[in-house]
Amino acid sequence: MDGNTIRYILNQAEPKAIFADANTLPVVAELMRRNSHDVKAVIYTGQDSEVSEHINSLEKVEGRSFEIVHIDELKAKRRSSSEGDSHTKDGVETLYPQSDDVACVMYTSGSTGEPKGVLLTHGNLMAAIGSAAAMVGNILNKDEDIAISYLPLAHVLEFVISHFVVSMGCRLGFARARTLMDDAVVPTAGSGQTKGIGDLKALKPTLMAGVPTIWERIRKGILKEVSKLSFPVRQLFFAALNAKWGIVQITGSENIVTSAIDYMVFKQAREL
C-alpha cells in the first residue's frame, strides 16, 4: 500500500492512532510531516537500528501533537497496571461493545480505483468467527494446534482467521508469505548450508489458511525436492500420491491406510 493510498484512508477514516513497523514507518513519517491528520499516537515496533532515523523524523514534526510509543512501552505499562485494579488506578471504565458497534473499517486494495472502506461491526466479526468454529472448531485442540499467520493482517481472510484461532485458545505464529519455504530463506552466515529454514519448518503449524498462489508455491517447493530423487523413488512418490487421493475421494476422509502411506512415503514432506 503506497503513501497516496494511506493518505486517502487517513483522511477518510480519521484514525486516532497508527500502528507501524520498520517497513511502513518511513511512509508514516513522511505523511505525518505533511499533515498529522489529528492522529494522537504513532505506535511502532522494530529494533532501534531499523527505526531510529524515522523516529527522529517524527519527533521533529513541527507542532507535533501526537505521541510516539514503542509497543514494548505499552506492554510494560499494561503489566504495571495489571498489578493493581486497573479500573480505579487508571480511571478507565470497561466498556463492552454492542453487536452493531463498528469493530473495523476494512479497506479494499484500491486496484479498481480509490480504496473502499467497509464497516464491519462486532456482530459481523462474531458471525464470521462462529461460522469458522461451526465448520472446523471440533477438529482443533488448543493444547496441540498451532496456526500460521502469513497473509497481510489487513486482509479480511487473515483478519477473521486470526481472531478465530485466538478465540479457540490455539497458538498463533506470524510469518511472511515469501519465506514460508526453505529455498526462499538465506542461510545463516557460516552455517555451510545452501538454504535457510523456512517459516513452515521453523514453526511446524497444524493449521493454515491460504489462497491458491500459496498452495502452488508449497506444491512447487515439494516437487522441487522430489525431482532430486532417483527415478524409482519418484515413481513411488507419485503412485502413493495417486493412491492416497483415490482413497480419500472414495471414503471421504483419511484412514489407517492413508496414515501408513504417509509414514512410509510422505514422512519428509509431512515434516513441514
PDB file of C-alpha atoms in Angstrom:
ATOM      1  CA  MET A   1       0.000   0.000   0.000  1.00  0.00           C
ATOM      2  CA  ASP A   2       1.603   3.269  -1.122  1.00  0.00           C
ATOM      3  CA  GLY A   3       1.664   6.661   0.553  1.00  0.00           C
ATOM      4  CA  ASN A   4      -1.206   8.077  -1.515  1.00  0.00           C
ATOM      5  CA  THR A   5      -3.452   5.180  -0.515  1.00  0.00           C
ATOM      6  CA  ILE A   6      -2.588   5.531   3.165  1.00  0.00           C
ATOM      7  CA  ARG A   7      -3.157   9.304   2.973  1.00  0.00           C
ATOM      8  CA  TYR A   8      -6.582   8.699   1.414  1.00  0.00           C
ATOM      9  CA  ILE A   9      -7.528   6.281   4.205  1.00  0.00           C
ATOM     10  CA  LEU A  10      -6.278   8.655   6.929  1.00  0.00           C
ATOM     11  CA  ASN A  11      -8.371  11.480   5.510  1.00  0.00           C
ATOM     12  CA  GLN A  12     -11.481   9.333   5.258  1.00  0.00           C
ATOM     13  CA  ALA A  13     -11.334   7.140   8.376  1.00  0.00           C
ATOM     14  CA  GLU A  14      -9.748   9.753  10.687  1.00  0.00           C
ATOM     15  CA  PRO A  15      -7.986   7.207  12.952  1.00  0.00           C
ATOM     16  CA  LYS A  16      -6.643   8.402  16.289  1.00  0.00           C
ATOM     17  CA  ALA A  17      -3.678   6.008  16.302  1.00  0.00           C
ATOM     18  CA  ILE A  18      -1.419   4.413  13.708  1.00  0.00           C
ATOM     19  CA  PHE A  19       0.497   1.174  14.154  1.00  0.00           C
ATOM     20  CA  ALA A  20       3.620   0.833  12.005  1.00  0.00           C
ATOM     21  CA  ASP A  21       6.599  -1.496  11.678  1.00  0.00           C
ATOM     22  CA  ALA A  22      10.073  -0.929  10.238  1.00  0.00           C
ATOM     23  CA  ASN A  23       8.720  -1.309   6.685  1.00  0.00           C
ATOM     24  CA  THR A  24       5.801   1.107   6.935  1.00  0.00           C
ATOM     25  CA  LEU A  25       7.288   3.643   9.355  1.00  0.00           C
ATOM     26  CA  PRO A  26       9.082   5.640   6.599  1.00  0.00           C
ATOM     27  CA  VAL A  27       5.756   6.195   4.815  1.00  0.00           C
ATOM     28  CA  VAL A  28       4.017   7.137   8.065  1.00  0.00           C
ATOM     29  CA  ALA A  29       6.816   9.553   8.977  1.00  0.00           C
ATOM     30  CA  GLU A  30       6.547  11.281   5.600  1.00  0.00           C
ATOM     31  CA  LEU A  31       2.757  11.598   5.897  1.00  0.00           C
ATOM     32  CA  MET A  32       2.936  12.951   9.445  1.00  0.00           C
ATOM     33  CA  ARG A  33       5.437  15.611   8.354  1.00  0.00           C
ATOM     34  CA  ARG A  34       2.914  16.856   5.828  1.00  0.00           C
ATOM     35  CA  ASN A  35      -0.241  16.539   7.907  1.00  0.00           C
ATOM     36  CA  SER A  36      -0.750  14.754  11.224  1.00  0.00           C
ATOM     37  CA  HIS A  37      -4.473  14.230  10.459  1.00  0.00           C
ATOM     38  CA  ASP A  38      -5.412  14.686  14.145  1.00  0.00           C
ATOM     39  CA  VAL A  39      -3.622  11.423  14.966  1.00  0.00           C
ATOM     40  CA  LYS A  40      -2.965  11.157  18.720  1.00  0.00           C
ATOM     41  CA  ALA A  41      -0.386   8.360  18.710  1.00  0.00           C
ATOM     42  CA  VAL A  42       2.006   6.519  16.422  1.00  0.00           C
ATOM     43  CA  ILE A  43       2.718   3.079  17.871  1.00  0.00           C
ATOM     44  CA  TYR A  44       5.624   1.242  16.310  1.00  0.00           C
ATOM     45  CA  THR A  45       7.639  -1.957  16.507  1.00  0.00           C
ATOM     46  CA  GLY A  46      11.179  -2.773  15.436  1.00  0.00           C
ATOM     47  CA  GLN A  47      14.789  -2.564  16.559  1.00  0.00           C
ATOM     48  CA  ASP A  48      16.400   0.838  17.142  1.00  0.00           C
ATOM     49  CA  SER A  49      18.802   0.225  14.262  1.00  0.00           C
ATOM     50  CA  GLU A  50      15.824  -0.220  11.928  1.00  0.00           C
ATOM     51  CA  VAL A  51      13.618   2.670  13.016  1.00  0.00           C
ATOM     52  CA  SER A  52      15.758   5.331  14.744  1.00  0.00           C
ATOM     53  CA  GLU A  53      16.062   7.550  11.662  1.00  0.00           C
ATOM     54  CA  HIS A  54      12.304   7.588  11.090  1.00  0.00           C
ATOM     55  CA  ILE A  55      11.521   8.111  14.775  1.00  0.00           C
ATOM     56  CA  ASN A  56      13.808  11.160  14.720  1.00  0.00           C
ATOM     57  CA  SER A  57      11.839  12.481  11.741  1.00  0.00           C
ATOM     58  CA  LEU A  58       8.577  12.032  13.619  1.00  0.00           C
ATOM     59  CA  GLU A  59       9.935  13.762  16.720  1.00  0.00           C
ATOM     60  CA  LYS A  60      10.904  16.777  14.620  1.00  0.00           C
ATOM     61  CA  VAL A  61       7.441  17.250  13.097  1.00  0.00           C
ATOM     62  CA  GLU A  62       6.552  20.907  13.552  1.00  0.00           C
ATOM     63  CA  GLY A  63       3.750  21.415  16.065  1.00  0.00           C
ATOM     64  CA  ARG A  64       3.626  17.708  16.801  1.00  0.00           C
ATOM     65  CA  SER A  65       0.541  16.794  18.835  1.00  0.00           C
ATOM     66  CA  PHE A  66       0.848  13.004  18.691  1.00  0.00           C
ATOM     67  CA  GLU A  67       2.741  10.617  20.943  1.00  0.00           C
ATOM     68  CA  ILE A  68       5.389   8.240  19.599  1.00  0.00           C
ATOM     69  CA  VAL A  69       5.291   4.979  21.521  1.00  0.00           C
ATOM     70  CA  HIS A  70       7.156   1.695  21.070  1.00  0.00           C
ATOM     71  CA  ILE A  71       4.932  -1.323  21.574  1.00  0.00           C
ATOM     72  CA  ASP A  72       7.225  -2.552  24.363  1.00  0.00           C
ATOM     73  CA  GLU A  73       6.344   0.595  26.321  1.00  0.00           C
ATOM     74  CA  LEU A  74       2.655  -0.276  26.050  1.00  0.00           C
ATOM     75  CA  LYS A  75       3.331  -3.827  27.211  1.00  0.00           C
ATOM     76  CA  ALA A  76       5.278  -2.547  30.210  1.00  0.00           C
ATOM     77  CA  LYS A  77       2.505  -0.104  31.090  1.00  0.00           C
ATOM     78  CA  ARG A  78      -0.076  -2.851  30.767  1.00  0.00           C
ATOM     79  CA  ARG A  79       1.892  -5.128  33.096  1.00  0.00           C
ATOM     80  CA  SER A  80       2.265  -2.406  35.721  1.00  0.00           C
ATOM     81  CA  SER A  81      -1.450  -1.594  35.508  1.00  0.00           C
ATOM     82  CA  SER A  82      -2.439  -5.238  35.887  1.00  0.00           C
ATOM     83  CA  GLU A  83      -0.655  -5.424  39.227  1.00  0.00           C
ATOM     84  CA  GLY A  84      -3.383  -3.323  40.742  1.00  0.00           C
ATOM     85  CA  ASP A  85      -7.007  -2.566  39.967  1.00  0.00           C
ATOM     86  CA  SER A  86      -6.708  -1.012  36.523  1.00  0.00           C
ATOM     87  CA  HIS A  87     -10.306   0.202  36.690  1.00  0.00           C
ATOM     88  CA  THR A  88      -9.557   2.533  39.585  1.00  0.00           C
ATOM     89  CA  LYS A  89      -5.828   3.044  39.053  1.00  0.00           C
ATOM     90  CA  ASP A  90      -6.039   4.361  35.513  1.00  0.00           C
ATOM     91  CA  GLY A  91      -9.565   5.711  35.742  1.00  0.00           C
ATOM     92  CA  VAL A  92     -10.534   3.756  32.629  1.00  0.00           C
ATOM     93  CA  GLU A  93     -14.010   2.354  32.540  1.00  0.00           C
ATOM     94  CA  THR A  94     -14.528  -1.056  30.952  1.00  0.00           C
ATOM     95  CA  LEU A  95     -16.957  -0.732  28.056  1.00  0.00           C
ATOM     96  CA  TYR A  96     -18.237  -3.817  26.268  1.00  0.00           C
ATOM     97  CA  PRO A  97     -19.255  -3.395  22.605  1.00  0.00           C
ATOM     98  CA  GLN A  98     -22.726  -3.961  21.254  1.00  0.00           C
ATOM     99  CA  SER A  99     -23.259  -6.139  18.190  1.00  0.00           C
ATOM    100  CA  ASP A 100     -23.946  -3.140  15.946  1.00  0.00           C
ATOM    101  CA  ASP A 101     -20.875  -1.159  17.090  1.00  0.00           C
ATOM    102  CA  VAL A 102     -18.204  -0.795  14.402  1.00  0.00           C
ATOM    103  CA  ALA A 103     -15.239  -3.127  15.030  1.00  0.00           C
ATOM    104  CA  CYS A 104     -13.213  -2.405  11.912  1.00  0.00           C
ATOM    105  CA  VAL A 105     -13.184  -0.361   8.727  1.00  0.00           C
ATOM    106  CA  MET A 106     -11.812  -2.899   6.235  1.00  0.00           C
ATOM    107  CA  TYR A 107     -10.375  -1.218   3.150  1.00  0.00           C
ATOM    108  CA  THR A 108     -10.103  -2.803  -0.268  1.00  0.00           C
ATOM    109  CA  SER A 109      -6.750  -2.753  -2.056  1.00  0.00           C
ATOM    110  CA  GLY A 110      -7.871   0.011  -4.422  1.00  0.00           C
ATOM    111  CA  SER A 111      -6.983  -1.935  -7.577  1.00  0.00           C
ATOM    112  CA  THR A 112     -10.084  -0.628  -9.380  1.00  0.00           C
ATOM    113  CA  GLY A 113      -9.983   2.944  -8.044  1.00  0.00           C
ATOM    114  CA  GLU A 114      -9.872   4.575  -4.647  1.00  0.00           C
ATOM    115  CA  PRO A 115      -9.905   2.100  -1.719  1.00  0.00           C
ATOM    116  CA  LYS A 116     -13.371   1.436  -0.339  1.00  0.00           C
ATOM    117  CA  GLY A 117     -13.860   1.192   3.397  1.00  0.00           C
ATOM    118  CA  VAL A 118     -16.321  -1.461   4.544  1.00  0.00           C
ATOM    119  CA  LEU A 119     -17.790  -1.033   8.028  1.00  0.00           C
ATOM    120  CA  LEU A 120     -17.609  -4.340   9.882  1.00  0.00           C
ATOM    121  CA  THR A 121     -19.490  -4.494  13.166  1.00  0.00           C
ATOM    122  CA  HIS A 122     -18.718  -6.657  16.178  1.00  0.00           C
ATOM    123  CA  GLY A 123     -21.773  -8.674  15.162  1.00  0.00           C
ATOM    124  CA  ASN A 124     -20.252  -9.269  11.706  1.00  0.00           C
ATOM    125  CA  LEU A 125     -16.979 -10.385  13.262  1.00  0.00           C
ATOM    126  CA  MET A 126     -18.645 -12.726  15.766  1.00  0.00           C
ATOM    127  CA  ALA A 127     -20.770 -14.242  12.985  1.00  0.00           C
ATOM    128  CA  ALA A 128     -17.655 -14.945  10.907  1.00  0.00           C
ATOM    129  CA  ILE A 129     -15.816 -16.459  13.893  1.00  0.00           C
ATOM    130  CA  GLY A 130     -18.885 -18.511  14.783  1.00  0.00           C
ATOM    131  CA  SER A 131     -19.161 -19.819  11.226  1.00  0.00           C
ATOM    132  CA  ALA A 132     -15.497 -20.865  11.244  1.00  0.00           C
ATOM    133  CA  ALA A 133     -15.961 -22.551  14.619  1.00  0.00           C
ATOM    134  CA  ALA A 134     -19.009 -24.441  13.328  1.00  0.00           C
ATOM    135  CA  MET A 135     -17.040 -25.696  10.315  1.00  0.00           C
ATOM    136  CA  VAL A 136     -13.692 -26.707  11.842  1.00  0.00           C
ATOM    137  CA  GLY A 137     -13.861 -25.936  15.561  1.00  0.00           C
ATOM    138  CA  ASN A 138     -14.477 -29.573  16.507  1.00  0.00           C
ATOM    139  CA  ILE A 139     -11.162 -30.734  14.996  1.00  0.00           C
ATOM    140  CA  LEU A 140      -8.994 -28.205  16.832  1.00  0.00           C
ATOM    141  CA  ASN A 141      -7.117 -28.926  20.039  1.00  0.00           C
ATOM    142  CA  LYS A 142      -5.964 -25.807  21.876  1.00  0.00           C
ATOM    143  CA  ASP A 143      -3.146 -27.704  23.571  1.00  0.00           C
ATOM    144  CA  GLU A 144      -1.716 -29.133  20.343  1.00  0.00           C
ATOM    145  CA  ASP A 145      -2.685 -26.989  17.371  1.00  0.00           C
ATOM    146  CA  ILE A 146      -0.603 -24.110  16.048  1.00  0.00           C
ATOM    147  CA  ALA A 147      -1.810 -21.773  13.306  1.00  0.00           C
ATOM    148  CA  ILE A 148       0.483 -19.841  10.994  1.00  0.00           C
ATOM    149  CA  SER A 149      -0.443 -16.288  10.014  1.00  0.00           C
ATOM    150  CA  TYR A 150       1.330 -15.067   6.884  1.00  0.00           C
ATOM    151  CA  LEU A 151      -1.194 -13.131   4.825  1.00  0.00           C
ATOM    152  CA  PRO A 152      -1.275  -9.333   5.342  1.00  0.00           C
ATOM    153  CA  LEU A 153      -3.020  -8.609   8.644  1.00  0.00           C
ATOM    154  CA  ALA A 154      -5.257  -6.137   6.814  1.00  0.00           C
ATOM    155  CA  HIS A 155      -6.504  -8.985   4.576  1.00  0.00           C
ATOM    156  CA  VAL A 156     -10.063  -9.874   5.547  1.00  0.00           C
ATOM    157  CA  LEU A 157      -9.366 -13.626   5.486  1.00  0.00           C
ATOM    158  CA  GLU A 158      -6.363 -13.248   7.792  1.00  0.00           C
ATOM    159  CA  PHE A 159      -8.347 -10.871   9.991  1.00  0.00           C
ATOM    160  CA  VAL A 160     -11.064 -13.469  10.566  1.00  0.00           C
ATOM    161  CA  ILE A 161      -8.738 -16.472  10.869  1.00  0.00           C
ATOM    162  CA  SER A 162      -6.516 -14.752  13.446  1.00  0.00           C
ATOM    163  CA  HIS A 163      -9.484 -13.827  15.609  1.00  0.00           C
ATOM    164  CA  PHE A 164     -10.953 -17.314  15.206  1.00  0.00           C
ATOM    165  CA  VAL A 165      -7.721 -19.071  16.233  1.00  0.00           C
ATOM    166  CA  VAL A 166      -7.321 -16.863  19.309  1.00  0.00           C
ATOM    167  CA  SER A 167     -10.969 -17.398  20.271  1.00  0.00           C
ATOM    168  CA  MET A 168     -10.372 -21.166  20.181  1.00  0.00           C
ATOM    169  CA  GLY A 169      -7.389 -20.819  22.518  1.00  0.00           C
ATOM    170  CA  CYS A 170      -4.872 -22.087  19.942  1.00  0.00           C
ATOM    171  CA  ARG A 171      -1.368 -20.727  19.440  1.00  0.00           C
ATOM    172  CA  LEU A 172      -0.709 -18.341  16.553  1.00  0.00           C
ATOM    173  CA  GLY A 173       2.650 -17.770  14.857  1.00  0.00           C
ATOM    174  CA  PHE A 174       3.377 -14.888  12.474  1.00  0.00           C
ATOM    175  CA  ALA A 175       5.339 -15.382   9.265  1.00  0.00           C
ATOM    176  CA  ARG A 176       5.681 -13.996   5.740  1.00  0.00           C
ATOM    177  CA  ALA A 177       4.387 -15.488   2.513  1.00  0.00           C
ATOM    178  CA  ARG A 178       7.760 -15.132   0.787  1.00  0.00           C
ATOM    179  CA  THR A 179       9.678 -17.037   3.467  1.00  0.00           C
ATOM    180  CA  LEU A 180       7.371 -20.000   4.006  1.00  0.00           C
ATOM    181  CA  MET A 181       9.642 -22.459   2.167  1.00  0.00           C
ATOM    182  CA  ASP A 182      13.302 -23.199   2.873  1.00  0.00           C
ATOM    183  CA  ASP A 183      14.548 -22.255  -0.590  1.00  0.00           C
ATOM    184  CA  ALA A 184      13.346 -18.661  -0.114  1.00  0.00           C
ATOM    185  CA  VAL A 185      15.411 -18.090   3.038  1.00  0.00           C
ATOM    186  CA  VAL A 186      19.062 -17.048   3.101  1.00  0.00           C
ATOM    187  CA  PRO A 187      21.116 -19.429   5.282  1.00  0.00           C
ATOM    188  CA  THR A 188      22.870 -18.228   8.419  1.00  0.00           C
ATOM    189  CA  ALA A 189      26.378 -16.961   7.669  1.00  0.00           C
ATOM    190  CA  GLY A 190      28.999 -19.633   8.266  1.00  0.00           C
ATOM    191  CA  SER A 191      26.433 -22.446   8.556  1.00  0.00           C
ATOM    192  CA  GLY A 192      27.663 -24.134   5.397  1.00  0.00           C
ATOM    193  CA  GLN A 193      24.045 -24.608   4.288  1.00  0.00           C
ATOM    194  CA  THR A 194      22.768 -23.737   0.818  1.00  0.00           C
ATOM    195  CA  LYS A 195      19.409 -22.524   2.139  1.00  0.00           C
ATOM    196  CA  GLY A 196      17.879 -21.356   5.373  1.00  0.00           C
ATOM    197  CA  ILE A 197      14.969 -22.645   7.416  1.00  0.00           C
ATOM    198  CA  GLY A 198      11.567 -21.564   6.139  1.00  0.00           C
ATOM    199  CA  ASP A 199       8.777 -20.379   8.395  1.00  0.00           C
ATOM    200  CA  LEU A 200       6.774 -23.585   7.907  1.00  0.00           C
ATOM    201  CA  LYS A 201       9.602 -25.824   9.049  1.00  0.00           C
ATOM    202  CA  ALA A 202      10.529 -23.493  11.914  1.00  0.00           C
ATOM    203  CA  LEU A 203       7.001 -23.201  13.319  1.00  0.00           C
ATOM    204  CA  LYS A 204       5.564 -26.593  12.277  1.00  0.00           C
ATOM    205  CA  PRO A 205       1.950 -25.360  12.169  1.00  0.00           C
ATOM    206  CA  THR A 206      -1.016 -27.720  12.141  1.00  0.00           C
ATOM    207  CA  LEU A 207      -3.485 -25.126  10.855  1.00  0.00           C
ATOM    208  CA  MET A 208      -3.008 -22.950   7.800  1.00  0.00           C
ATOM    209  CA  ALA A 209      -5.416 -20.860   5.757  1.00  0.00           C
ATOM    210  CA  GLY A 210      -4.357 -19.913   2.268  1.00  0.00           C
ATOM    211  CA  VAL A 211      -5.058 -18.691  -1.218  1.00  0.00           C
ATOM    212  CA  PRO A 212      -4.266 -20.586  -4.471  1.00  0.00           C
ATOM    213  CA  THR A 213      -0.959 -18.793  -5.032  1.00  0.00           C
ATOM    214  CA  ILE A 214       0.375 -20.024  -1.687  1.00  0.00           C
ATOM    215  CA  TRP A 215      -0.716 -23.642  -2.225  1.00  0.00           C
ATOM    216  CA  GLU A 216       1.011 -23.582  -5.604  1.00  0.00           C
ATOM    217  CA  ARG A 217       4.198 -22.212  -4.024  1.00  0.00           C
ATOM    218  CA  ILE A 218       4.212 -25.027  -1.460  1.00  0.00           C
ATOM    219  CA  ARG A 219       3.483 -27.605  -4.166  1.00  0.00           C
ATOM    220  CA  LYS A 220       6.385 -26.367  -6.289  1.00  0.00           C
ATOM    221  CA  GLY A 221       8.691 -26.433  -3.270  1.00  0.00           C
ATOM    222  CA  ILE A 222       7.859 -30.084  -2.575  1.00  0.00           C
ATOM    223  CA  LEU A 223       8.087 -31.111  -6.238  1.00  0.00           C
ATOM    224  CA  LYS A 224      11.473 -29.421  -6.478  1.00  0.00           C
ATOM    225  CA  GLU A 225      12.749 -31.704  -3.741  1.00  0.00           C
ATOM    226  CA  VAL A 226      11.071 -34.756  -5.322  1.00  0.00           C
ATOM    227  CA  SER A 227      12.805 -34.018  -8.646  1.00  0.00           C
ATOM    228  CA  LYS A 228      16.161 -34.557  -6.917  1.00  0.00           C
ATOM    229  CA  LEU A 229      15.264 -38.172  -6.055  1.00  0.00           C
ATOM    230  CA  SER A 230      16.082 -41.202  -8.174  1.00  0.00           C
ATOM    231  CA  PHE A 231      13.622 -42.279 -10.866  1.00  0.00           C
ATOM    232  CA  PRO A 232      12.242 -45.316  -8.944  1.00  0.00           C
ATOM    233  CA  VAL A 233      11.681 -43.229  -5.799  1.00  0.00           C
ATOM    234  CA  ARG A 234       9.934 -40.518  -7.827  1.00  0.00           C
ATOM    235  CA  GLN A 235       7.648 -43.147  -9.350  1.00  0.00           C
ATOM    236  CA  LEU A 236       6.878 -44.482  -5.877  1.00  0.00           C
ATOM    237  CA  PHE A 237       6.075 -40.966  -4.643  1.00  0.00           C
ATOM    238  CA  PHE A 238       3.522 -40.214  -7.385  1.00  0.00           C
ATOM    239  CA  ALA A 239       1.995 -43.710  -7.212  1.00  0.00           C
ATOM    240  CA  ALA A 240       1.480 -43.269  -3.458  1.00  0.00           C
ATOM    241  CA  LEU A 241       0.095 -39.764  -4.010  1.00  0.00           C
ATOM    242  CA  ASN A 242      -2.486 -41.007  -6.535  1.00  0.00           C
ATOM    243  CA  ALA A 243      -3.386 -43.962  -4.295  1.00  0.00           C
ATOM    244  CA  LYS A 244      -3.939 -41.768  -1.254  1.00  0.00           C
ATOM    245  CA  TRP A 245      -6.005 -39.247  -3.212  1.00  0.00           C
ATOM    246  CA  GLY A 246      -8.158 -42.054  -4.626  1.00  0.00           C
ATOM    247  CA  ILE A 247      -8.798 -43.493  -1.146  1.00  0.00           C
ATOM    248  CA  VAL A 248      -9.767 -40.079   0.262  1.00  0.00           C
ATOM    249  CA  GLN A 249     -12.156 -39.459  -2.645  1.00  0.00           C
ATOM    250  CA  ILE A 250     -13.862 -42.822  -2.127  1.00  0.00           C
ATOM    251  CA  THR A 251     -14.044 -42.851   1.678  1.00  0.00           C
ATOM    252  CA  GLY A 252     -14.346 -39.106   2.252  1.00  0.00           C
ATOM    253  CA  SER A 253     -11.564 -38.983   4.835  1.00  0.00           C
ATOM    254  CA  GLU A 254      -8.140 -40.259   5.782  1.00  0.00           C
ATOM    255  CA  ASN A 255      -7.842 -43.654   7.492  1.00  0.00           C
ATOM    256  CA  ILE A 256      -5.323 -46.245   8.655  1.00  0.00           C
ATOM    257  CA  VAL A 257      -4.253 -46.974   5.057  1.00  0.00           C
ATOM    258  CA  THR A 258      -3.540 -43.340   4.238  1.00  0.00           C
ATOM    259  CA  SER A 259      -1.702 -42.988   7.559  1.00  0.00           C
ATOM    260  CA  ALA A 260       0.522 -45.899   6.546  1.00  0.00           C
ATOM    261  CA  ILE A 261       1.208 -44.233   3.177  1.00  0.00           C
ATOM    262  CA  ASP A 262       2.067 -41.003   4.979  1.00  0.00           C
ATOM    263  CA  TYR A 263       4.542 -42.769   7.239  1.00  0.00           C
ATOM    264  CA  MET A 264       6.228 -44.837   4.547  1.00  0.00           C
ATOM    265  CA  VAL A 265       6.327 -42.352   1.652  1.00  0.00           C
ATOM    266  CA  PHE A 266       5.431 -38.813   2.707  1.00  0.00           C
ATOM    267  CA  LYS A 267       7.257 -38.590   6.022  1.00  0.00           C
ATOM    268  CA  GLN A 268       9.734 -35.940   4.836  1.00  0.00           C
ATOM    269  CA  ALA A 269       7.046 -33.870   3.104  1.00  0.00           C
ATOM    270  CA  ARG A 270       4.822 -34.031   6.177  1.00  0.00           C
ATOM    271  CA  GLU A 271       7.635 -32.731   8.379  1.00  0.00           C
ATOM    272  CA  LEU A 272       6.600 -29.296   7.124  1.00  0.00           C
TER     273      LEU A 272
END
